[in-house]
CSV table of C-alpha atoms in Angstrom, one decimal:
chain,number,residue,atom,x,y,z
A,1,MET,CA,58.9,36.5,8.4
A,2,VAL,CA,57.5,33.6,6.4
A,3,LEU,CA,55.7,34.2,3.0
A,4,LYS,CA,52.7,32.1,2.2
A,5,ARG,CA,53.4,30.8,-1.4
A,6,LEU,CA,50.5,31.7,-3.7
A,7,LEU,CA,51.9,30.4,-7.0
A,8,PRO,CA,50.0,27.7,-8.8
A,9,GLY,CA,50.3,24.1,-7.5
A,10,ARG,CA,50.9,20.9,-9.3
A,11,ARG,CA,49.7,20.2,-12.9
A,12,SER,CA,47.3,17.6,-13.9
A,13,GLU,CA,48.3,14.9,-16.3
A,14,THR,CA,45.3,15.6,-18.5
A,15,SER,CA,45.3,18.4,-21.1
A,16,THR,CA,42.6,20.3,-23.0
A,17,ASN,CA,42.1,20.2,-26.7
A,18,SER,CA,41.0,23.8,-27.3
A,19,ALA,CA,41.6,27.1,-25.7
A,20,PRO,CA,38.8,28.3,-23.3
A,21,VAL,CA,39.6,31.9,-24.1
A,22,THR,CA,40.9,33.7,-27.2
A,23,ALA,CA,43.9,36.1,-27.5
A,24,GLU,CA,41.4,39.0,-27.6
A,25,GLN,CA,39.8,37.9,-24.3
A,26,LEU,CA,43.2,37.6,-22.7
A,27,ALA,CA,44.1,41.1,-24.0
A,28,ALA,CA,40.9,42.5,-22.7
A,29,ALA,CA,41.6,41.1,-19.2
A,30,TRP,CA,44.9,42.9,-19.2
A,31,GLU,CA,43.4,46.1,-20.6
A,32,THR,CA,40.9,46.3,-17.8
A,33,LEU,CA,43.3,45.4,-15.0
A,34,ALA,CA,43.5,48.1,-12.4
A,35,THR,CA,44.7,46.3,-9.2
A,36,ALA,CA,46.0,42.9,-8.2
A,37,SER,CA,47.8,40.9,-5.6
A,38,THR,CA,51.2,39.5,-6.8
A,39,SER,CA,53.4,36.6,-6.2
A,40,ALA,CA,56.8,36.4,-7.9
A,41,THR,CA,59.8,34.1,-8.2
A,42,TRP,CA,63.2,35.1,-9.7
A,43,LYS,CA,66.0,32.7,-10.3
A,44,CYS,CA,69.6,33.1,-11.5
A,45,ARG,CA,70.7,29.7,-12.9
A,46,HIS,CA,74.3,30.8,-13.1
A,47,ALA,CA,74.7,31.7,-9.4
A,48,ASN,CA,72.0,29.4,-8.1
A,49,GLY,CA,70.4,32.5,-6.5
A,50,SER,CA,66.6,33.0,-6.0
A,51,MET,CA,64.1,35.5,-4.7
A,52,MET,CA,60.5,35.3,-3.6
A,53,ALA,CA,58.1,38.2,-3.4
A,54,GLU,CA,54.5,38.8,-2.6
A,55,GLY,CA,52.5,42.0,-2.5
A,56,THR,CA,49.9,44.2,-4.3
A,57,VAL,CA,49.9,46.6,-7.2
A,58,ASP,CA,47.7,49.5,-8.2
A,59,PHE,CA,48.3,50.0,-11.9
A,60,SER,CA,46.1,53.1,-12.2
A,61,ALA,CA,48.1,54.9,-9.4
A,62,ARG,CA,51.4,53.3,-10.5
A,63,GLU,CA,51.9,52.2,-6.9
A,64,SER,CA,53.0,48.9,-5.4
A,65,ARG,CA,54.2,47.1,-2.3
A,66,ALA,CA,56.0,43.9,-1.8
A,67,THR,CA,57.7,41.7,0.8
A,68,VAL,CA,60.9,40.3,-0.7
A,69,ILE,CA,63.0,37.4,0.5
A,70,ARG,CA,66.5,37.1,-0.8
A,71,GLY,CA,68.5,34.4,0.9
A,72,ARG,CA,68.4,35.2,4.6
A,73,ALA,CA,67.4,38.8,4.1
A,74,THR,CA,63.9,40.2,4.0
A,75,TYR,CA,62.9,43.6,2.7
A,76,GLU,CA,59.7,45.7,2.3
A,77,TYR,CA,59.4,47.6,-1.0
A,78,LEU,CA,57.1,50.5,-1.7
A,79,ARG,CA,57.0,52.2,-5.1
A,80,ARG,CA,55.3,55.1,-6.8
A,81,GLY,CA,56.1,55.7,-10.4
A,82,SER,CA,59.9,55.6,-10.7
A,83,THR,CA,60.5,56.2,-7.0
A,84,ALA,CA,61.3,53.3,-4.8
A,85,PHE,CA,61.5,52.9,-1.0
A,86,ARG,CA,63.1,49.9,0.7
A,87,ALA,CA,63.4,48.9,4.3
A,88,ALA,CA,65.1,45.9,5.8
A,89,VAL,CA,62.9,43.7,8.0
A,90,SER,CA,64.2,41.8,11.0
A,91,GLU,CA,62.4,39.4,13.3
A,92,GLU,CA,63.8,41.4,16.2
A,93,ASP,CA,61.9,44.6,15.1
A,94,ALA,CA,59.0,45.6,17.4
A,95,GLU,CA,55.6,45.4,15.7
A,96,ASP,CA,55.1,49.2,16.1
A,97,ALA,CA,58.6,50.1,15.0
A,98,GLU,CA,58.9,52.7,12.2
A,99,PRO,CA,60.6,51.2,9.1
A,100,SER,CA,64.0,52.7,8.2
A,101,TRP,CA,63.3,53.6,4.6
A,102,GLU,CA,65.9,54.1,1.9
A,103,TYR,CA,64.8,56.2,-1.1
A,104,ALA,CA,66.0,56.1,-4.7
A,105,SER,CA,64.7,57.5,-7.9
A,106,GLU,CA,65.0,54.7,-10.5
A,107,THR,CA,66.8,56.0,-13.6
A,108,ASP,CA,68.8,52.8,-14.2
A,109,ALA,CA,68.0,50.0,-16.7
A,110,CYS,CA,66.0,48.1,-14.1
A,111,GLY,CA,63.4,50.8,-13.7
A,112,ILE,CA,59.7,50.7,-14.7
A,113,HIS,CA,59.3,48.2,-17.6
A,114,ALA,CA,56.8,48.2,-20.4
A,115,TYR,CA,55.7,44.7,-19.5
A,116,ALA,CA,54.5,46.1,-16.2
A,117,ILE,CA,51.9,48.3,-18.0
A,118,PRO,CA,48.6,46.5,-18.7
A,119,GLU,CA,47.7,48.4,-21.9
A,120,VAL,CA,51.2,47.6,-23.3
A,121,ILE,CA,50.7,43.9,-22.6
A,122,ALA,CA,47.2,44.0,-24.1
A,123,ALA,CA,48.5,45.6,-27.3
A,124,ALA,CA,51.3,43.1,-27.6
A,125,VAL,CA,48.9,40.1,-27.0
A,126,ARG,CA,46.6,41.4,-29.8
A,127,ALA,CA,49.5,41.8,-32.1
A,128,ALA,CA,50.7,38.2,-31.5
A,129,GLY,CA,47.2,36.8,-31.9
A,130,SER,CA,47.7,33.0,-31.4
A,131,VAL,CA,47.3,31.2,-28.1
A,132,THR,CA,48.4,27.8,-26.8
A,133,THR,CA,46.7,25.7,-24.1
A,134,GLY,CA,48.6,23.9,-21.4
A,135,ARG,CA,47.8,21.2,-18.9
A,136,PRO,CA,45.4,22.2,-16.2
A,137,GLU,CA,47.0,23.4,-12.9
A,138,GLU,CA,45.5,22.9,-9.5
A,139,VAL,CA,45.3,26.2,-7.6
A,140,GLY,CA,43.6,25.8,-4.3
A,141,ASP,CA,40.4,23.8,-4.9
A,142,LYS,CA,40.2,24.8,-8.6
A,143,LYS,CA,41.6,23.3,-11.7
A,144,LEU,CA,42.7,26.2,-14.0
A,145,VAL,CA,43.6,25.9,-17.7
A,146,PRO,CA,46.7,28.0,-18.7
A,147,VAL,CA,46.2,29.8,-22.0
A,148,THR,CA,49.5,31.4,-23.2
A,149,VAL,CA,50.6,33.9,-25.8
A,150,SER,CA,54.4,34.0,-26.5
A,151,LEU,CA,55.3,37.6,-27.3
A,152,LYS,CA,58.3,38.3,-29.6
A,153,PRO,CA,57.7,42.0,-30.2
A,154,LYS,CA,59.8,43.9,-32.8
A,155,THR,CA,61.3,47.4,-32.4
A,156,THR,CA,59.9,48.2,-35.8
A,157,ASP,CA,56.3,47.5,-34.8
A,158,PRO,CA,54.0,50.4,-35.9
A,159,ASP,CA,52.4,50.4,-32.5
A,160,GLY,CA,54.8,52.5,-30.4
A,161,ARG,CA,53.8,50.6,-27.2
A,162,VAL,CA,54.8,47.2,-28.7
A,163,ALA,CA,58.0,48.7,-30.1
A,164,ARG,CA,58.9,50.0,-26.7
A,165,LEU,CA,58.3,46.6,-25.2
A,166,ALA,CA,60.6,45.1,-27.7
A,167,ARG,CA,63.4,47.6,-26.9
A,168,GLN,CA,63.1,47.0,-23.2
A,169,LEU,CA,63.2,43.3,-23.6
A,170,ARG,CA,66.2,43.6,-25.9
A,171,ASP,CA,68.0,45.9,-23.5
A,172,HIS,CA,67.8,43.1,-20.9
A,173,GLY,CA,69.0,40.4,-23.3
A,174,ALA,CA,65.5,38.8,-23.5
A,175,ILE,CA,63.6,37.9,-26.6
A,176,VAL,CA,60.4,36.2,-25.4
A,177,LEU,CA,57.8,37.3,-22.9
A,178,GLN,CA,55.1,34.7,-22.1
A,179,VAL,CA,51.7,36.1,-21.1
A,180,THR,CA,49.3,33.6,-19.6
A,181,GLY,CA,45.7,33.6,-18.4
A,182,LEU,CA,44.8,30.9,-15.9
A,183,VAL,CA,41.2,30.1,-16.8
A,184,ASP,CA,38.4,28.5,-14.9
A,185,PRO,CA,36.3,27.0,-17.8
A,186,SER,CA,33.2,26.6,-15.6
A,187,SER,CA,33.3,29.2,-12.8
A,188,TRP,CA,30.5,29.7,-10.3
A,189,ASP,CA,28.9,33.1,-9.3
A,190,GLU,CA,28.7,32.9,-5.5
A,191,GLU,CA,26.4,35.9,-5.3
A,192,GLU,CA,23.9,34.7,-7.8
A,193,ASP,CA,24.5,31.1,-6.9
A,194,GLU,CA,24.7,30.0,-10.5
A,195,PRO,CA,27.2,29.1,-13.2
A,196,SER,CA,29.0,32.2,-14.7
A,197,GLY,CA,30.8,30.5,-17.5
A,198,THR,CA,34.5,30.9,-18.4
A,199,ARG,CA,36.5,33.2,-16.2
A,200,ILE,CA,40.2,34.3,-16.2
A,201,GLU,CA,41.1,33.8,-12.5
A,202,ARG,CA,44.8,34.7,-12.6
A,203,LEU,CA,47.3,36.3,-15.0
A,204,ARG,CA,51.0,35.5,-15.4
A,205,LEU,CA,54.0,37.1,-16.9
A,206,GLU,CA,57.1,35.0,-17.5
A,207,LEU,CA,60.6,35.8,-18.8
A,208,PRO,CA,61.8,32.2,-19.2
A,209,HIS,CA,65.4,33.4,-20.0
A,210,TRP,CA,67.4,36.5,-20.4
A,211,THR,CA,71.0,37.5,-20.1
A,212,PRO,CA,71.7,40.9,-18.6
A,213,ALA,CA,73.7,43.2,-20.9
A,214,ASP,CA,76.1,44.1,-18.0
A,215,ASN,CA,76.8,40.5,-17.3
A,216,PRO,CA,76.5,38.1,-20.3
A,217,MET,CA,77.5,35.1,-18.1
A,218,ASP,CA,74.3,35.3,-16.1
A,219,ASP,CA,71.1,33.4,-16.9
A,220,HIS,CA,67.9,34.6,-15.3
A,221,SER,CA,64.2,33.7,-15.3
A,222,VAL,CA,61.2,35.5,-13.7
A,223,VAL,CA,57.6,34.4,-13.1
A,224,VAL,CA,55.1,36.9,-11.8
A,225,ASP,CA,51.5,35.8,-11.0
A,226,LEU,CA,48.7,38.2,-10.5
A,227,PHE,CA,45.5,37.2,-8.7
A,228,ASP,CA,42.5,38.8,-6.8
A,229,LEU,CA,42.2,40.8,-10.0
A,230,ASN,CA,40.7,44.3,-9.6
A,231,GLU,CA,40.1,43.8,-5.9
A,232,PRO,CA,40.7,46.8,-3.7
A,233,VAL,CA,44.2,47.3,-2.4
A,234,GLU,CA,45.8,49.6,0.2
A,235,ILE,CA,49.2,51.0,-0.5
A,236,GLU,CA,50.7,53.8,1.7
A,237,VAL,CA,53.9,55.2,0.1
A,238,PRO,CA,56.1,57.3,2.5
A,239,GLU,CA,57.2,60.9,1.7
A,240,GLU,CA,60.7,61.3,0.3
A,241,SER,CA,61.6,63.5,3.2
A,242,ALA,CA,61.0,60.6,5.6
A,243,ALA,CA,63.6,58.4,3.9
A,244,GLU,CA,67.3,58.3,3.5
A,245,ARG,CA,68.4,58.8,-0.1
A,246,ARG,CA,70.6,56.1,-1.5
A,247,ARG,CA,72.4,55.5,-4.7
A,248,THR,CA,70.6,53.1,-7.0
A,249,ALA,CA,72.1,49.6,-6.7
A,250,ARG,CA,69.3,47.4,-7.8
A,251,GLY,CA,69.7,43.9,-9.3
A,252,CYS,CA,67.9,42.0,-12.0
A,253,ALA,CA,65.8,40.4,-9.3
A,254,ASP,CA,63.8,43.6,-9.2
A,255,LEU,CA,62.5,42.7,-12.6
A,256,ALA,CA,60.0,40.6,-10.6
A,257,LEU,CA,58.6,43.7,-8.9
A,258,PHE,CA,56.2,46.3,-10.3
């Protein structure tokens, strides 16, 4: 099975002088986010390991699906809340073959994360306030401007959501979470056939560096891109009775999954 990479392409040599959107607009985009398609890359610099994933997420239902490639292995993941289902995928499987699902209730440290909850991200972006503008990135036939907020939340923050985010980042040995909106400064409304002004086309979460508490020698990074924002998605999560229960043995690569 081959994944079609949907992460942004090359960057332009030119840069912008001012941010096309504010931190408040970026926070609002997260706050109103209900569904999205996802594309993720996880890397372990210490072991030269990597993972690629693509799928969809329904934040309102707390459900997601993803196809994950780790080395030569490919898996399908389905999640509802803190429950995860995983099935190995083989090129030899028949198209109508029923997946052999493994089931696990995620109670370990790599479970649901605060940074996977839109309203938490929105609150942290508002608390941070300032944005930086990067060089335009070519995505398909569009040139999008990245507007980034670097979050360094504190466990003492009066907003409990932001304090929770700080604790979960700290538990994974991470300090900074970068939140980016990829902006089309002059988007076009296809239905009305007229300019529609500035539009956030994609959202991105990035942990540029963290060291897992259970292995201080490791050095990881994760980038998760979200696109087709608020477009309908279809996710069918199997019943627990249809899956074989397994012990939780998830790795930090699963940080890239919702």
